[in-house]
Coordinates of C-alpha atoms in Angstrom, one line a residue:
M1 CA 21.2 84.7 192.4
L2 CA 20.9 86.8 195.5
P3 CA 20.5 90.6 195.4
R4 CA 23.7 90.8 197.7
D5 CA 25.7 89.2 194.9
R6 CA 25.4 92.3 192.8
V7 CA 26.8 94.3 195.7
D8 CA 29.7 91.9 196.4
F9 CA 30.8 91.4 192.8
P10 CA 32.1 94.9 192.1
K11 CA 34.1 94.8 195.4
M12 CA 35.8 91.6 194.4
L13 CA 36.4 92.9 190.9
V14 CA 38.6 95.6 192.3
G15 CA 40.9 93.0 193.8
L16 CA 41.1 91.0 190.5
R17 CA 41.9 94.2 188.6
S18 CA 44.8 94.9 190.9
L19 CA 46.5 91.7 189.5
K20 CA 46.4 93.0 185.9
T21 CA 49.8 93.9 184.4
G22 CA 51.4 93.9 181.0
S23 CA 52.0 90.1 181.3
V24 CA 49.1 89.1 183.5
L25 CA 46.2 89.2 181.2
P26 CA 42.5 88.8 182.1
E27 CA 42.5 85.3 180.7
R28 CA 45.2 84.3 183.2
I29 CA 43.4 85.8 186.1
V30 CA 40.1 84.2 185.3
A31 CA 41.8 80.8 184.6
A32 CA 43.5 81.1 188.0
V33 CA 40.0 81.7 189.7
A34 CA 38.6 78.7 187.8
N35 CA 41.5 76.4 188.8
C36 CA 41.2 77.6 192.5
L37 CA 37.5 76.7 192.3
I38 CA 38.2 73.3 190.6
A39 CA 40.7 72.4 193.3
A40 CA 38.3 73.2 196.1
R41 CA 35.0 71.9 194.7
Y42 CA 35.3 70.2 191.3
S43 CA 38.5 68.1 191.5
R44 CA 37.4 65.6 188.8
L45 CA 37.4 68.4 186.2
P46 CA 40.6 69.3 184.2
M47 CA 42.4 72.5 185.1
M48 CA 42.2 75.4 182.7
P49 CA 45.4 76.3 180.8
G50 CA 47.1 79.6 181.3
A51 CA 47.2 80.1 185.1
T52 CA 50.3 80.2 187.2
K53 CA 50.6 78.8 190.8
T54 CA 51.4 82.4 192.0
L55 CA 48.1 83.7 190.5
V56 CA 46.1 80.7 191.9
H57 CA 47.2 81.6 195.4
A58 CA 46.8 85.3 195.1
A59 CA 44.4 86.6 197.8
P60 CA 41.9 88.2 195.4
V61 CA 41.8 85.0 193.3
E62 CA 41.2 82.8 196.4
T63 CA 38.5 85.2 197.7
F64 CA 36.6 85.3 194.5
A65 CA 36.9 81.5 194.0
A66 CA 35.6 81.0 197.6
W67 CA 32.7 83.3 196.8
L68 CA 31.8 81.4 193.7
G69 CA 32.1 78.1 195.5
A70 CA 29.3 78.9 197.8
M71 CA 26.9 79.4 194.9
D72 CA 24.6 77.2 192.9
A73 CA 26.2 75.9 189.7
P74 CA 24.2 78.2 187.2
D75 CA 25.3 81.3 189.1
I76 CA 29.0 80.3 189.0
G77 CA 29.1 80.4 185.2
F78 CA 27.4 83.8 185.1
W79 CA 29.7 85.6 187.6
L80 CA 32.9 83.9 186.3
S81 CA 32.1 85.0 182.7
S82 CA 31.1 88.5 183.9
A83 CA 34.4 88.9 185.7
Y84 CA 36.2 88.2 182.4
S85 CA 34.1 90.7 180.5
H86 CA 34.9 93.4 183.1
L87 CA 38.6 92.6 183.1
V88 CA 39.2 92.9 179.4
D89 CA 39.6 96.4 177.9
D90 CA 36.6 98.4 176.7
E91 CA 37.5 98.1 173.0
K92 CA 37.6 94.3 173.1
R93 CA 34.4 94.1 175.2
R94 CA 32.6 96.2 172.5
R95 CA 34.1 94.4 169.6
Q96 CA 33.2 90.9 170.9
A97 CA 30.1 92.1 172.7
F98 CA 30.9 90.5 176.1
F99 CA 27.5 90.5 177.8
F100 CA 26.5 87.2 179.5
T101 CA 23.1 85.7 180.2
P102 CA 21.8 85.7 183.8
P103 CA 20.5 82.3 185.0
A104 CA 16.9 83.6 185.4
L105 CA 16.7 84.4 181.7
C106 CA 18.4 81.1 180.7
K107 CA 15.9 79.1 182.8
R108 CA 13.0 81.0 181.2
M109 CA 14.2 80.3 177.7
L110 CA 14.7 76.6 178.4
D111 CA 11.2 76.5 180.0
D112 CA 9.9 78.1 176.8
L113 CA 11.5 75.4 174.7
D114 CA 9.9 72.8 177.0
A115 CA 6.5 74.4 176.3
A116 CA 7.3 74.3 172.5
G117 CA 7.7 70.6 172.7
L118 CA 11.5 70.1 172.6
D119 CA 12.4 66.4 173.3
W120 CA 15.4 66.9 175.6
A121 CA 16.2 63.2 175.7
N122 CA 17.0 63.0 172.0
A123 CA 17.4 66.6 170.7
R124 CA 20.5 67.7 168.9
I125 CA 21.2 71.2 170.3
V126 CA 23.6 73.9 169.2
D127 CA 24.6 77.3 170.6
I128 CA 26.0 79.3 167.8
A129 CA 27.6 82.0 170.1
C130 CA 28.0 80.0 173.2
G131 CA 30.2 82.4 175.2
G132 CA 30.7 80.9 178.6
A133 CA 28.0 78.2 178.0
A134 CA 25.3 80.1 179.9
F135 CA 22.7 78.2 177.8
L136 CA 24.6 75.1 176.7
G137 CA 25.5 74.1 180.3
P138 CA 21.9 74.2 181.7
A139 CA 20.7 72.6 178.4
G140 CA 23.1 69.7 179.0
R141 CA 21.8 69.5 182.6
R142 CA 18.2 69.2 181.3
V143 CA 19.2 66.4 179.0
A144 CA 21.0 64.7 181.9
D145 CA 18.0 65.1 184.3
V146 CA 15.6 63.7 181.7
L147 CA 17.8 60.7 181.0
A148 CA 18.3 60.1 184.8
D149 CA 14.6 60.1 185.2
Q150 CA 14.5 57.3 182.6
R151 CA 17.0 55.4 184.8
V152 CA 19.9 55.7 182.3
D153 CA 23.3 55.0 183.9
A154 CA 25.7 57.9 184.6
R155 CA 28.3 57.1 181.9
T156 CA 25.7 56.7 179.2
I157 CA 24.1 60.0 180.3
L158 CA 27.4 61.8 179.9
S159 CA 28.0 60.2 176.5
R160 CA 24.6 61.1 175.3
V161 CA 25.0 64.7 176.4
A162 CA 28.4 64.9 174.5
A163 CA 26.7 63.5 171.4
Q164 CA 23.7 65.9 171.5
L165 CA 25.3 69.2 172.4
T166 CA 27.5 71.4 170.1
G167 CA 28.9 74.9 170.8
I168 CA 30.5 77.4 168.5
E169 CA 32.5 80.3 170.0
I170 CA 34.9 82.7 168.3
N171 CA 36.9 83.4 171.4
P172 CA 39.3 80.5 172.4
F173 CA 39.3 81.5 176.0
L174 CA 35.5 81.5 176.3
A175 CA 35.5 78.2 174.5
N176 CA 37.6 76.8 177.4
L177 CA 35.3 78.5 179.9
S178 CA 32.3 76.8 178.2
R179 CA 33.9 73.4 178.6
L180 CA 34.5 74.1 182.3
F181 CA 30.9 75.3 182.9
I182 CA 29.4 72.4 181.2
G183 CA 31.5 70.1 183.4
I184 CA 30.2 72.0 186.5
M185 CA 26.6 71.6 185.4
L186 CA 27.1 67.8 184.8
Y187 CA 29.4 67.3 187.8
P188 CA 27.1 64.9 189.9
W189 CA 27.5 62.3 187.1
I190 CA 31.1 63.1 186.4
E191 CA 32.0 62.6 190.1
E192 CA 30.1 59.3 190.1
V193 CA 32.0 57.7 187.2
G194 CA 35.1 59.9 186.7
F195 CA 34.4 60.6 183.1
V196 CA 34.3 64.1 181.6
P197 CA 32.2 64.2 178.5
P198 CA 33.9 65.6 175.4
V199 CA 31.2 68.1 174.4
P200 CA 32.4 69.6 171.1
I201 CA 33.0 73.4 171.4
V202 CA 34.2 74.5 168.0
V203 CA 36.4 77.6 168.0
G204 CA 35.4 79.8 165.1
D205 CA 32.8 82.2 163.6
A206 CA 29.4 80.5 163.2
L207 CA 28.4 83.0 160.5
Q208 CA 31.3 81.6 158.4
R209 CA 31.0 78.0 159.3
S210 CA 27.3 77.4 158.7
S211 CA 27.2 75.6 155.4
A212 CA 28.1 72.2 156.9
L213 CA 25.4 72.6 159.7
V214 CA 22.3 73.5 157.7
G215 CA 19.2 71.5 158.8
R216 CA 21.2 69.4 161.4
F217 CA 19.7 70.5 164.7
D218 CA 16.5 70.0 166.7
A219 CA 17.2 73.2 168.7
V220 CA 19.3 76.4 168.4
I221 CA 19.9 78.4 171.5
C222 CA 21.8 81.7 171.5
N223 CA 22.5 85.0 173.1
P224 CA 24.3 86.5 170.1
P225 CA 26.7 89.4 170.2
Y226 CA 25.2 92.8 169.2
R227 CA 26.8 95.7 167.5
K228 CA 26.6 97.4 164.1
L229 CA 28.5 95.8 161.3
A230 CA 31.1 97.6 159.3
A231 CA 31.0 97.6 155.5
W232 CA 33.9 95.2 155.3
E233 CA 32.2 92.8 157.7
V234 CA 29.0 92.8 155.6
A235 CA 31.1 92.1 152.5
R236 CA 32.5 88.9 154.2
L237 CA 29.2 87.5 155.1
P238 CA 27.8 84.5 153.2
K239 CA 25.4 85.5 150.4
H240 CA 22.3 84.3 152.1
L241 CA 23.1 86.6 155.1
R242 CA 24.4 89.5 153.1
E243 CA 21.1 89.7 151.2
L244 CA 19.3 90.4 154.6
C245 CA 21.6 93.4 155.3
F246 CA 19.7 96.7 155.1
F247 CA 20.5 100.3 156.2
Q248 CA 22.7 99.8 159.3
P249 CA 22.8 96.0 159.8
N250 CA 23.5 94.6 163.3
L251 CA 25.5 91.5 164.1
Y252 CA 22.8 89.9 166.2
A253 CA 20.3 90.0 163.4
M254 CA 22.7 87.7 161.3
F255 CA 22.7 85.2 164.1
M256 CA 18.9 85.3 164.3
A257 CA 18.7 84.6 160.5
L258 CA 21.3 81.8 160.7
S259 CA 19.4 80.0 163.5
T260 CA 16.5 79.2 161.1
R261 CA 18.9 77.7 158.5
L262 CA 20.4 75.3 161.1
L263 CA 17.1 73.8 162.3
N264 CA 15.6 70.7 160.8
E265 CA 12.0 70.6 159.7
H266 CA 10.7 70.1 163.3
G267 CA 13.3 72.2 165.1
V268 CA 12.8 75.0 167.6
A269 CA 15.0 78.0 168.5
G270 CA 15.3 80.2 171.6
L271 CA 17.1 83.5 171.0
L272 CA 17.9 86.2 173.6
T273 CA 18.5 89.5 171.9
P274 CA 17.9 93.3 172.3
M275 CA 14.3 94.4 171.4
S276 CA 15.5 96.8 168.7
F277 CA 14.8 94.2 166.0
L278 CA 11.0 94.5 166.7
S279 CA 10.7 97.8 164.9
G280 CA 14.1 99.0 163.7
R281 CA 14.4 99.8 160.0
S282 CA 17.6 97.9 159.7
F283 CA 15.9 94.6 160.7
L284 CA 13.1 94.8 158.1
K285 CA 14.3 91.9 156.0
V286 CA 15.2 89.8 159.0
R287 CA 11.7 90.2 160.5
E288 CA 10.2 89.2 157.1
Q289 CA 12.5 86.1 156.9
L290 CA 11.7 84.9 160.5
V291 CA 7.9 85.0 159.9
A292 CA 8.3 83.4 156.4
E293 CA 10.4 80.5 157.6
R294 CA 9.1 79.8 161.2
H295 CA 6.2 80.5 163.6
V296 CA 7.2 82.9 166.3
T297 CA 5.3 81.1 169.0
R298 CA 6.3 83.2 172.0
M299 CA 8.0 86.4 173.0
D300 CA 9.2 87.3 176.5
L301 CA 10.0 91.0 177.2
V302 CA 12.5 92.2 179.8
E303 CA 13.0 95.9 180.6
A304 CA 16.6 96.9 181.1
K305 CA 15.7 99.1 184.1
G306 CA 14.8 95.9 185.9
G307 CA 18.6 95.3 186.3
V308 CA 18.6 91.7 184.9
F309 CA 21.7 92.3 182.8
L310 CA 25.0 93.8 184.1
G311 CA 25.9 96.9 182.0
V312 CA 23.2 96.4 179.3
E313 CA 21.3 99.4 178.3
Q314 CA 18.6 97.9 176.0
D315 CA 15.4 96.2 176.7
T316 CA 15.7 92.5 175.9
A317 CA 13.5 89.8 174.3
I318 CA 13.4 86.0 174.3
T319 CA 12.1 84.9 170.9
I320 CA 10.9 81.3 170.5
L321 CA 10.7 80.0 167.0
A322 CA 8.7 76.8 166.1
P323 CA 7.9 75.0 162.9
R324 CA 5.8 77.1 160.5
R325 CA 2.1 76.6 160.5
P326 CA -0.1 76.4 157.3
K327 CA -2.1 79.5 158.5
P328 CA -1.0 82.5 160.5
V329 CA -1.0 81.8 164.3
R330 CA -0.9 84.4 167.0
T331 CA 2.2 85.0 169.1
G332 CA 1.9 84.8 172.9
V333 CA 3.6 87.7 174.6
F334 CA 4.8 87.7 178.2
A335 CA 6.5 90.4 180.3
G336 CA 9.1 89.9 183.1
V337 CA 7.7 91.2 186.3
S338 CA 10.9 90.3 188.2
P339 CA 13.6 87.6 187.8
G340 CA 11.7 84.4 187.7
R341 CA 8.2 86.0 187.5
W342 CA 6.3 86.5 184.2
R343 CA 2.8 87.6 183.3
G344 CA 0.9 87.2 180.0
T345 CA 0.2 90.5 178.3
G346 CA -1.8 89.2 175.3
S347 CA -1.3 87.7 171.9
V348 CA -0.7 89.3 168.5
L349 CA -0.6 88.5 164.8
L350 CA 2.9 89.6 163.7
D351 CA 3.3 91.7 160.5
N352 CA 4.6 89.4 157.8
T353 CA 5.8 92.1 155.4
G354 CA 8.8 93.3 157.4
G355 CA 6.9 96.0 159.2
P356 CA 7.3 96.7 162.9
W357 CA 6.1 94.0 165.4
I358 CA 4.0 95.8 168.0
L359 CA 3.9 93.9 171.3
P360 CA 1.9 94.7 174.5
R361 CA 4.0 95.3 177.6
T362 CA 0.9 95.0 179.9
P363 CA -2.6 93.5 179.4
D364 CA -4.0 97.0 179.1
D365 CA -1.6 97.7 176.2
A366 CA -3.3 94.9 174.3
K367 CA -6.6 96.7 174.7
L368 CA -5.0 100.0 173.5
M369 CA -3.5 98.3 170.4
A370 CA -6.8 97.0 169.5
V371 CA -8.3 100.5 169.1
A372 CA -5.3 102.5 168.0
N373 CA -6.1 103.9 164.6
G374 CA -3.9 104.3 161.6
R375 CA -3.1 108.0 161.7
T376 CA 0.6 108.8 161.6
I377 CA 3.0 111.8 161.7
S378 CA 2.6 112.1 158.0
D379 CA -1.2 112.3 158.2
Y380 CA -0.7 115.1 160.7
G381 CA 1.4 116.9 158.1
Y382 CA 4.8 116.5 159.7
A383 CA 8.1 115.0 158.5
P384 CA 10.9 113.7 160.8
V385 CA 14.4 115.0 160.3
V386 CA 17.5 114.3 162.5
G387 CA 19.6 117.2 163.6
N388 CA 22.7 117.4 161.3
V389 CA 25.4 118.7 163.6
I390 CA 27.7 115.9 164.6
S391 CA 30.0 117.5 167.1
Y392 CA 33.3 115.6 166.4
R393 CA 32.9 116.0 162.7
E394 CA 31.4 119.5 162.5
R395 CA 33.6 122.1 160.9
R396 CA 31.3 125.1 161.1
R397 CA 32.2 127.5 163.9
R398 CA 30.4 127.4 167.2
F399 CA 30.1 130.0 169.9
A400 CA 29.1 130.3 173.5
T401 CA 27.0 133.5 172.9
L402 CA 25.6 135.5 170.2
A403 CA 28.0 138.3 171.1
D404 CA 30.9 135.9 170.5
A405 CA 29.5 135.0 167.1
R406 CA 29.1 138.6 166.0
A407 CA 32.6 139.5 167.2
A408 CA 33.9 136.6 165.0
H409 CA 31.8 138.0 162.1
A410 CA 29.7 134.9 161.8
V411 CA 27.6 134.9 158.5
H412 CA 24.4 133.4 160.0
P413 CA 24.6 132.5 163.7
V414 CA 21.6 130.4 164.8
P415 CA 20.8 128.6 168.1
M416 CA 22.0 125.0 168.2
L417 CA 19.6 122.8 170.2
R418 CA 20.8 119.9 172.3
A419 CA 18.9 117.0 173.7
P420 CA 19.3 117.8 177.5
E421 CA 17.5 121.1 176.8
I422 CA 14.3 119.3 175.9
R423 CA 12.6 118.8 179.2
S424 CA 9.8 116.6 180.3
G425 CA 6.5 118.4 180.3
G426 CA 7.0 119.9 176.8
R427 CA 9.5 122.6 177.6
L428 CA 12.6 123.7 175.6
C429 CA 15.1 125.4 177.8
F430 CA 17.6 126.8 175.3
Q431 CA 20.9 127.8 177.0
L432 CA 19.9 125.8 180.0
E433 CA 23.5 125.8 181.1
P434 CA 26.6 127.7 179.7
R435 CA 28.3 125.8 176.9
S436 CA 30.7 126.6 174.1
D437 CA 28.3 125.7 171.3
C438 CA 25.0 127.5 172.0
F439 CA 25.2 129.1 168.5
I440 CA 26.6 127.8 165.3
D441 CA 27.4 129.7 162.1
A442 CA 25.1 128.2 159.4
G443 CA 26.9 130.1 156.8
N444 CA 25.5 131.0 153.4
K445 CA 24.2 127.6 152.5
D446 CA 22.0 127.2 155.6
I447 CA 22.2 123.4 155.5
G448 CA 20.3 121.9 158.4
V449 CA 18.5 125.2 159.4
V450 CA 14.9 124.7 160.5
R451 CA 12.7 127.7 159.7
E452 CA 9.4 125.9 159.6
R453 CA 7.2 125.4 162.6
A454 CA 8.5 122.2 164.4
V455 CA 8.6 120.0 167.4
V456 CA 12.0 118.8 168.7
L457 CA 12.5 115.5 170.4
Q458 CA 15.3 113.7 172.3
R459 CA 16.6 111.1 169.9
V460 CA 18.4 109.1 172.6
T461 CA 16.9 108.4 176.0
A462 CA 18.1 106.5 179.1
P463 CA 16.7 103.1 180.2
E464 CA 15.7 104.5 183.6
Q465 CA 13.6 107.3 182.1
D466 CA 9.9 106.9 182.5
R467 CA 9.2 108.2 179.0
R468 CA 10.7 107.5 175.6
L469 CA 9.0 110.5 173.8
I470 CA 10.4 113.6 175.4
C471 CA 9.7 116.6 173.2
A472 CA 8.8 120.3 173.0
P473 CA 7.5 122.8 170.4
V474 CA 10.3 124.9 169.0
P475 CA 9.5 128.4 170.2
L476 CA 8.5 130.6 167.3
Y477 CA 10.4 133.6 168.8
L478 CA 13.7 131.7 168.5
Q479 CA 13.1 131.0 164.8
R480 CA 12.0 134.5 164.1
Q481 CA 14.8 136.2 166.1
Y482 CA 17.6 134.1 164.5
D483 CA 16.0 133.2 161.2
G484 CA 15.9 129.5 162.1
V485 CA 17.5 127.0 164.5
M486 CA 19.7 123.9 164.1
G487 CA 20.1 120.7 166.2
E488 CA 22.8 118.3 167.2
N489 CA 22.4 114.7 165.9
H490 CA 20.9 113.6 169.3
V491 CA 17.7 115.5 168.5
T492 CA 15.0 114.9 165.9
F493 CA 12.8 117.7 164.4
L494 CA 9.2 117.0 163.3
I495 CA 8.9 119.7 160.7
A496 CA 5.5 121.0 159.7
Q497 CA 4.7 120.7 156.0
P498 CA 2.3 122.9 154.0
G499 CA -1.2 122.2 155.1
A500 CA -0.3 120.6 158.5
K501 CA -3.4 119.7 160.4
V502 CA -2.2 120.5 163.9
G503 CA 0.2 123.1 165.4
P504 CA 3.5 122.1 167.1
E505 CA 2.1 122.9 170.5
L506 CA -0.7 120.4 170.1
L507 CA 1.5 117.7 168.5
A508 CA 4.0 118.0 171.4
Q509 CA 1.2 117.5 173.9
I510 CA -0.1 114.4 172.0
L511 CA 3.4 112.9 171.8
G512 CA 3.9 113.6 175.5
S513 CA 0.7 111.8 176.5
D514 CA 0.7 108.6 178.5
L515 CA -1.0 106.5 175.8
V516 CA 1.2 107.6 172.9
D517 CA 4.3 107.0 174.9
R518 CA 3.1 103.5 175.7
L519 CA 2.3 102.8 172.1
F520 CA 5.8 103.8 171.2
R521 CA 7.2 101.5 173.9
C522 CA 5.1 98.6 172.5
R523 CA 7.0 98.8 169.2
S524 CA 10.4 99.8 170.3
G525 CA 12.8 98.3 172.9
A526 CA 15.8 100.5 172.1
T527 CA 16.6 103.7 173.9
N528 CA 17.0 105.6 170.7
V529 CA 13.9 107.1 169.1
S530 CA 14.3 106.5 165.3
T531 CA 12.6 108.5 162.6
Y532 CA 11.4 105.1 161.1
E533 CA 9.5 104.3 164.3
L534 CA 8.1 107.8 164.6
A535 CA 6.9 107.6 161.1
N536 CA 4.9 104.4 161.9
L537 CA 3.6 105.5 165.3
P538 CA -0.2 105.4 165.5
L539 CA -1.7 108.7 166.6
P540 CA -5.2 109.7 167.7
D541 CA -7.8 111.6 165.7
P542 CA -6.6 115.2 166.1
Q543 CA -10.0 116.8 165.7
I544 CA -11.4 114.8 168.7
V545 CA -8.4 115.6 170.8
R546 CA -8.8 119.3 170.0
S547 CA -12.5 119.3 170.8
R548 CA -12.0 117.5 174.1
L549 CA -9.3 119.9 175.1
A550 CA -11.6 122.8 174.3
A551 CA -14.2 121.2 176.5
G552 CA -11.8 121.2 179.5
A553 CA -10.3 117.7 179.4
D554 CA -6.6 117.2 180.1
I555 CA -4.4 115.9 177.4
N556 CA -4.4 112.2 178.5
A557 CA -8.2 112.2 178.6
A558 CA -8.4 113.9 175.2
V559 CA -5.9 111.4 173.6
R560 CA -7.9 108.5 175.1
A561 CA -11.0 109.9 173.4
G562 CA -9.0 110.4 170.1
F563 CA -8.1 106.7 170.2
G564 CA -11.6 105.6 171.2
V565 CA -10.5 104.3 174.6
V566 CA -13.3 104.7 177.1
S567 CA -11.5 104.7 180.5
A568 CA -7.9 105.2 181.8
L569 CA -5.6 102.2 181.4
R570 CA -3.4 100.9 184.2
R571 CA 0.4 101.2 183.8

């Protein structure tokens, strides 16, 4: 995939979007592109249903098909699937989680399965959410290449691939797109003998169809859809998956759990998912199950800001599961430096009780993790609480100024803090810009009012931000002047409890230090900063930090001393 492709794709997408009408749906447009491509380059493959001759010859369709035709086969599937995901409406994209796997990540996962010992020549392989066959097509190509090296004839190769591969996909159109992409990946052999292998792509929900597939496969490969599950969706899950649901369950966790059930005794799995399962409270039972049933042999970490995924705002992990070992074995961790380039960052023993999995992003992170002590926010004497004002639900009156609140006879107007007002460098800039909700009437009950000394943090950050922990002490004058403050639900307060060992100013400095931010990133791949992760975050010895600051050290040097780290670590 060339960097220029990312520039050209949006331009061509504009042309394809111009073809959308009430009767010309995204499926018809993408099918027209596929058929134009088939006619030009893959004439032995069957045409996709749904396209009209008029659409096939539309200028934007021909232009996009010609652009695809100049690409290597793996890139074709990615851009064709991505076009579909960008043409459907936003609600459908969110509901079915249309985000497709770039070829570089697909290759890495299949290489990882190679390293785990997968026998491509004989393995039965299933993709339980195959989308546009981003994994299944290249997996079929690997099977074919291995058999070709063994001098197996073309027709037998295609028959073997059809017997070894299975796909499951809930979207009928994507199932057809999968069949096309598998044909493109196997086209050298198809062209030779004129036989298109009938690889079974089952249209349906893998989570509901799993009972007949338990223990049947040598490999599971998957980039599962990810979104929170509604209560009615949880209720429909099979009992073995429903039992793993906790707090706010995510759809992709169910696919991770299902993958272990479908493997035979010697099977391996490759799963590409967001990193949020590494530490999120909702994934506690799934983490525990994965370690109990399989050995997590390798994890590859990809940062979202590297731009590997189109439109994805979370850091991503490739998780490789292998047969369980009699004794705990360390998990190798690798970080993506750039598409196609990886470096080892260390190895870890994963928590087997459901606790967070803390993974080094750099080799120096592994050194830091080895000396990070067990002090936590609770040991410091603080408790995390999320701001309780949810704007679209809030019925309490809000005001642009204190004068407006008094004119409206507000009972107890207090400042309402918002995430953008928490600035890097530990500053809170209340009323940074004019807004209609600078103050809120807490009323007589004072629910959500923070009067205790506190630190306030951004609860949601952006992938491109250098830091995840952006916080500031709540100014004492604000709390005294207005008898407390409140926060929207995009901020988290760390509230001092009786006997707190450090003041908010020092705590904010510690959380804003380089090492603590890096430790947080080692355990969290999501852009949100959850109270669960904050509660489990290792912190330095506050007495050592305080003494080093008093001696003239800066906060980063003082925190290093508090962790027992001798010298500065490279980023």
